[in-house]
One Martini backbone bead per residue (centre of mass of N, CA, C, O) as a GRO file, in nm:
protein
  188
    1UNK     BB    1   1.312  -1.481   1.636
    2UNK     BB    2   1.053  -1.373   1.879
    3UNK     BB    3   0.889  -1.098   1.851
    4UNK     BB    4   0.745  -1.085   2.129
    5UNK     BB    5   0.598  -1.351   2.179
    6UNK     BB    6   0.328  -1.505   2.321
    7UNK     BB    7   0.287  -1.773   2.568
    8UNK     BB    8   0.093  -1.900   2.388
    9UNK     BB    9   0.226  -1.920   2.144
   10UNK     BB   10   0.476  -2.070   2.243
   11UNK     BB   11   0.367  -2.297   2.353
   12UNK     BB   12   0.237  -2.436   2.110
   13UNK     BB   13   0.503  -2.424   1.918
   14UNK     BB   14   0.598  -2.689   2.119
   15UNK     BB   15   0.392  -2.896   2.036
   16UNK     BB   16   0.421  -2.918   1.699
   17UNK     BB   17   0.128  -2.807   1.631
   18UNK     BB   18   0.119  -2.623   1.342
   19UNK     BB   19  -0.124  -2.358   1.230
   20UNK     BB   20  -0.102  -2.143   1.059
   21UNK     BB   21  -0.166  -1.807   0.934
   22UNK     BB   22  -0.258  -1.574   0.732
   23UNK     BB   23  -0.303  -1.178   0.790
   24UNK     BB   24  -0.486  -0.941   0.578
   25UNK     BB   25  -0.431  -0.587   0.517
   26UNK     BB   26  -0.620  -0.325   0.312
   27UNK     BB   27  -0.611  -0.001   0.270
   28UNK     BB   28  -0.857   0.101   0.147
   29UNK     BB   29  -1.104   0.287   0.184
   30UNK     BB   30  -1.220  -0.016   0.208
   31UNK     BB   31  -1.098  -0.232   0.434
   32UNK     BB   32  -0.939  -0.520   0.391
   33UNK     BB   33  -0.978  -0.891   0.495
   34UNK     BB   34  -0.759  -1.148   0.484
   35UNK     BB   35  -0.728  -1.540   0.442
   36UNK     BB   36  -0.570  -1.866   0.434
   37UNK     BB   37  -0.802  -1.970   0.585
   38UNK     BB   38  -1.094  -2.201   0.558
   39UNK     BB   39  -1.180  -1.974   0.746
   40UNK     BB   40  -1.335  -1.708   0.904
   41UNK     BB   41  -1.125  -1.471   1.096
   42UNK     BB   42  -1.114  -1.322   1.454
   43UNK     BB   43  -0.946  -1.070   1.546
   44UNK     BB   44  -0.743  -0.850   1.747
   45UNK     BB   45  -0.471  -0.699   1.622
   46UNK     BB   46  -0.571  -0.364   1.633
   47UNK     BB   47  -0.767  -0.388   1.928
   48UNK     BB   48  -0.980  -0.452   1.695
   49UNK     BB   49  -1.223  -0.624   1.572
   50UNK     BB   50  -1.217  -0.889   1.332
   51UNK     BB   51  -1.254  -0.996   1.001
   52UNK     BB   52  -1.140  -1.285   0.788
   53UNK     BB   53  -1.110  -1.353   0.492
   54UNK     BB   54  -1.199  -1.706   0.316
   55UNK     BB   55  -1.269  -1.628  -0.041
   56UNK     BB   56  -1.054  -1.734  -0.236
   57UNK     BB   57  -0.872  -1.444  -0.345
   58UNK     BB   58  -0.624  -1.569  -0.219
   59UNK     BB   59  -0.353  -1.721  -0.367
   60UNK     BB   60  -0.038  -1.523  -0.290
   61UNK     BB   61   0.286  -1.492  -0.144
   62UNK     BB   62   0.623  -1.418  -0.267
   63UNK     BB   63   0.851  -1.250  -0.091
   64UNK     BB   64   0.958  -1.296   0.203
   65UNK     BB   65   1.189  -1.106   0.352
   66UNK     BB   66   1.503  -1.080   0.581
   67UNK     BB   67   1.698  -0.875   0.746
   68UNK     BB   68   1.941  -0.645   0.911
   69UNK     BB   69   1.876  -0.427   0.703
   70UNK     BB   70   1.780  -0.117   0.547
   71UNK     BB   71   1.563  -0.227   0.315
   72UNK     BB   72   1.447  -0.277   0.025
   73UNK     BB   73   1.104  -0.458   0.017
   74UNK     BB   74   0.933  -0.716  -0.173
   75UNK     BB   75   0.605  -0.822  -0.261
   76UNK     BB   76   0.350  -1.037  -0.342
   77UNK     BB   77   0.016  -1.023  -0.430
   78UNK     BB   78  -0.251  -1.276  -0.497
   79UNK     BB   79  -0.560  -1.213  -0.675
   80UNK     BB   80  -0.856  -1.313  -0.728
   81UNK     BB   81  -1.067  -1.170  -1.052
   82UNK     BB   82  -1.303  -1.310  -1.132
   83UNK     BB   83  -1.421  -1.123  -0.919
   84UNK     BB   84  -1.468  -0.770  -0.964
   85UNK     BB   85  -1.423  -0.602  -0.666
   86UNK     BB   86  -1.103  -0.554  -0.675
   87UNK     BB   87  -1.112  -0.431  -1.006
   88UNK     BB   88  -1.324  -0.196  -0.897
   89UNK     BB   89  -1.072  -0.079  -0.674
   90UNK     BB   90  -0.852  -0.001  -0.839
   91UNK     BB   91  -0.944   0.148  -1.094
   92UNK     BB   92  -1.181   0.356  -0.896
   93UNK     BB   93  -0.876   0.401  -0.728
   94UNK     BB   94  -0.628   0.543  -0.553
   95UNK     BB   95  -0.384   0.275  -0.440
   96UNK     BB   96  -0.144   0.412  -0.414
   97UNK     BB   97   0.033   0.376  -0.112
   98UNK     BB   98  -0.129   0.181   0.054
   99UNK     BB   99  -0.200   0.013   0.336
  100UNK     BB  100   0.009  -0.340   0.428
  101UNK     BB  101  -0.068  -0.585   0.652
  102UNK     BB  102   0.097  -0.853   0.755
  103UNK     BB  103   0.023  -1.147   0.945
  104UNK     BB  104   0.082  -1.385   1.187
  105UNK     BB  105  -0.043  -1.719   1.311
  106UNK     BB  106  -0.249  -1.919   1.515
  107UNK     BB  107  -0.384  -2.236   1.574
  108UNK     BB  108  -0.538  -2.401   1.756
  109UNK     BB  109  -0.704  -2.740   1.835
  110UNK     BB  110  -1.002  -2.548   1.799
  111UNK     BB  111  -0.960  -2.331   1.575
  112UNK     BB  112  -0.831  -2.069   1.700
  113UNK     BB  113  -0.694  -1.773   1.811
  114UNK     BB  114  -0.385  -1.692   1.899
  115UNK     BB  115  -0.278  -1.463   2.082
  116UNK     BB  116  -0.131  -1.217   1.868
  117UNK     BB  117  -0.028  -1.169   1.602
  118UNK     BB  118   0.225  -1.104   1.397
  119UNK     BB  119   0.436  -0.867   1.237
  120UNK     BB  120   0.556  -1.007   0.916
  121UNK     BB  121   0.430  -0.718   0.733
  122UNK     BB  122   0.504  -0.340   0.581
  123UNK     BB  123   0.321  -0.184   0.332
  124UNK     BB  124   0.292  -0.051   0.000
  125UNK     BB  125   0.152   0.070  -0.293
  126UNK     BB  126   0.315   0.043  -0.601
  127UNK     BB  127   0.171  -0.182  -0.768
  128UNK     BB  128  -0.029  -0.307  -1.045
  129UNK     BB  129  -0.196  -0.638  -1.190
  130UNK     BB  130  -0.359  -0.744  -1.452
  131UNK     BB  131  -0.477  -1.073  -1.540
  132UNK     BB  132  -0.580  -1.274  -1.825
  133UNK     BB  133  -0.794  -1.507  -1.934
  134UNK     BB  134  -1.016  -1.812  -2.009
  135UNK     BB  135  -0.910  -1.931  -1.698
  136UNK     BB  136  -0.811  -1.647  -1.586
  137UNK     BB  137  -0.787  -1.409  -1.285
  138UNK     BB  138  -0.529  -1.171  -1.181
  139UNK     BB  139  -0.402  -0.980  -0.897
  140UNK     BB  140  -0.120  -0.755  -0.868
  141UNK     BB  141   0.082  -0.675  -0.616
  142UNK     BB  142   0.291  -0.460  -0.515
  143UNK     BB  143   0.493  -0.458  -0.214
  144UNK     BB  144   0.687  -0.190  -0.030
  145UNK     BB  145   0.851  -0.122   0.199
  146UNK     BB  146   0.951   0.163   0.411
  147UNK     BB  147   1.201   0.223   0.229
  148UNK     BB  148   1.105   0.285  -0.071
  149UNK     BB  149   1.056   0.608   0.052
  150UNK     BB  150   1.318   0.724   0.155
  151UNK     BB  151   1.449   0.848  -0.165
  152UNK     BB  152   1.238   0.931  -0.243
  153UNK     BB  153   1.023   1.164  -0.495
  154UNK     BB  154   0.817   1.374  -0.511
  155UNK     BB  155   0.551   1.278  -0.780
  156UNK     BB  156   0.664   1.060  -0.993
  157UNK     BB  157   0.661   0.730  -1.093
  158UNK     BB  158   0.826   0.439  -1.177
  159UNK     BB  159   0.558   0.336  -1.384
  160UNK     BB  160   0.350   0.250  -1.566
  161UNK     BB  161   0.109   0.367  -1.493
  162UNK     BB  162   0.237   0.678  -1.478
  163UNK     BB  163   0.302   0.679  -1.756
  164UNK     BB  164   0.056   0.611  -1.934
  165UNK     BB  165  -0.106   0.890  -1.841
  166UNK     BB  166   0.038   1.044  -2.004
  167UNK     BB  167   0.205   0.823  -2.200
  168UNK     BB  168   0.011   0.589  -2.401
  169UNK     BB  169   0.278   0.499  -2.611
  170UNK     BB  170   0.467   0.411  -2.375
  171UNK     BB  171   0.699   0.146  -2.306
  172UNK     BB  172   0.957   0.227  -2.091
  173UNK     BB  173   0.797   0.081  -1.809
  174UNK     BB  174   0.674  -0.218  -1.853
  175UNK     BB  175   0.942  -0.365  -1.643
  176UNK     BB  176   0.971  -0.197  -1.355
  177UNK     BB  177   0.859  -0.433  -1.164
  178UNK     BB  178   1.162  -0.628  -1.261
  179UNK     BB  179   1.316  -0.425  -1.151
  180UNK     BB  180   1.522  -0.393  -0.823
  181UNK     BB  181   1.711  -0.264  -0.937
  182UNK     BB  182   1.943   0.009  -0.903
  183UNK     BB  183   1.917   0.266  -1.180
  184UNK     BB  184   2.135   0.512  -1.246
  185UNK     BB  185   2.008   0.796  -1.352
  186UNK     BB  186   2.271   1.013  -1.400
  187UNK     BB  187   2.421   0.893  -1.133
  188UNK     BB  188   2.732   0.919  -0.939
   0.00000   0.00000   0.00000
């Protein structure tokens, strides 16, 4: 699929020397922008020029898939915890439902961005999760696409985080961001 790349794109894309880079935006009260290039990226993406960070907190993105039906699809994001900033992001901060855009990006012979990436990925954060040890930390965000708010009902989420809030000793969400089957709880 062409996704309506532009001539510079496409022109790179065939010298076969691609060096591919993620720009990440997650719409925070105060937004963050993340590469996992080497180096700080400033691209015009969305009109405006941005800058995004190569601070080393990105870890991993996984399960990006496209499909050719309207499907509920999620992947995972995950960031180093070690620096407190992002843990002090989630925790002090409503993030559920917060927009979060994938871009794909070229990188020219010369280390620039060629012009206009395109997106990737669109979704909401559906739910994260903190986890450490004595030798690392990291934040895991589960990001689900605009298609996962089409059949919700507005009000309470089925997350461990949700459960939590109301009954802290309820384990019976502990694992509902591990099941992605849709579960007929009562329906026909």
């Amino acid at each position: 699929m062409a996704r309506g790349l532009t001539s510079a794109v496409k022109t790179e894309l065939a010298t076969g020397i691609i060096e591919p880079i993620v720009l990440i935006e997650i719409g925070f009260a105060t937004p963050v922008y993340l590469t996992n290039a080497s180096f700080n990226i400033t691209s015009s993406v969305s009109g405006s020029s941005r800058t995004y960070l190569s601070n080393g907190h990105l870890k991993s993105i996984t399960g990006i898939s496209e499909t050719n039906k309207p499907s509920k699809n999620s992947l995972l994001i995950s960031l180093s915890a070690v620096d407190q900033t992002y843990i002090s992001i989630a925790l002090n901060e409503n993030i559920i439902n917060d927009n979060v855009f994938i871009y794909r990006g070229f990188l020219d012979d010369n280390l620039s961005v060629i012009a206009d990436p395109f997106l990737l990925f669109y979704g909401t954060i559906d739910e994260y999760k903190i986890t450490d040890n004595t030798n690392t930390a990291n934040l895991t965000f589960t990001i689900t696409s605009h298609w996962g708010n089409f059949s919700k009902t507005s009000g309470r989420t089925t997350t461990d985080n949700s459960q939590q809030r109301f009954f802290s000793s309820d384990k019976g969400m502990e694992f509902s961001a591990l099941t992605l089957k849709d579960i007929k709880w009562g329906r026909v």
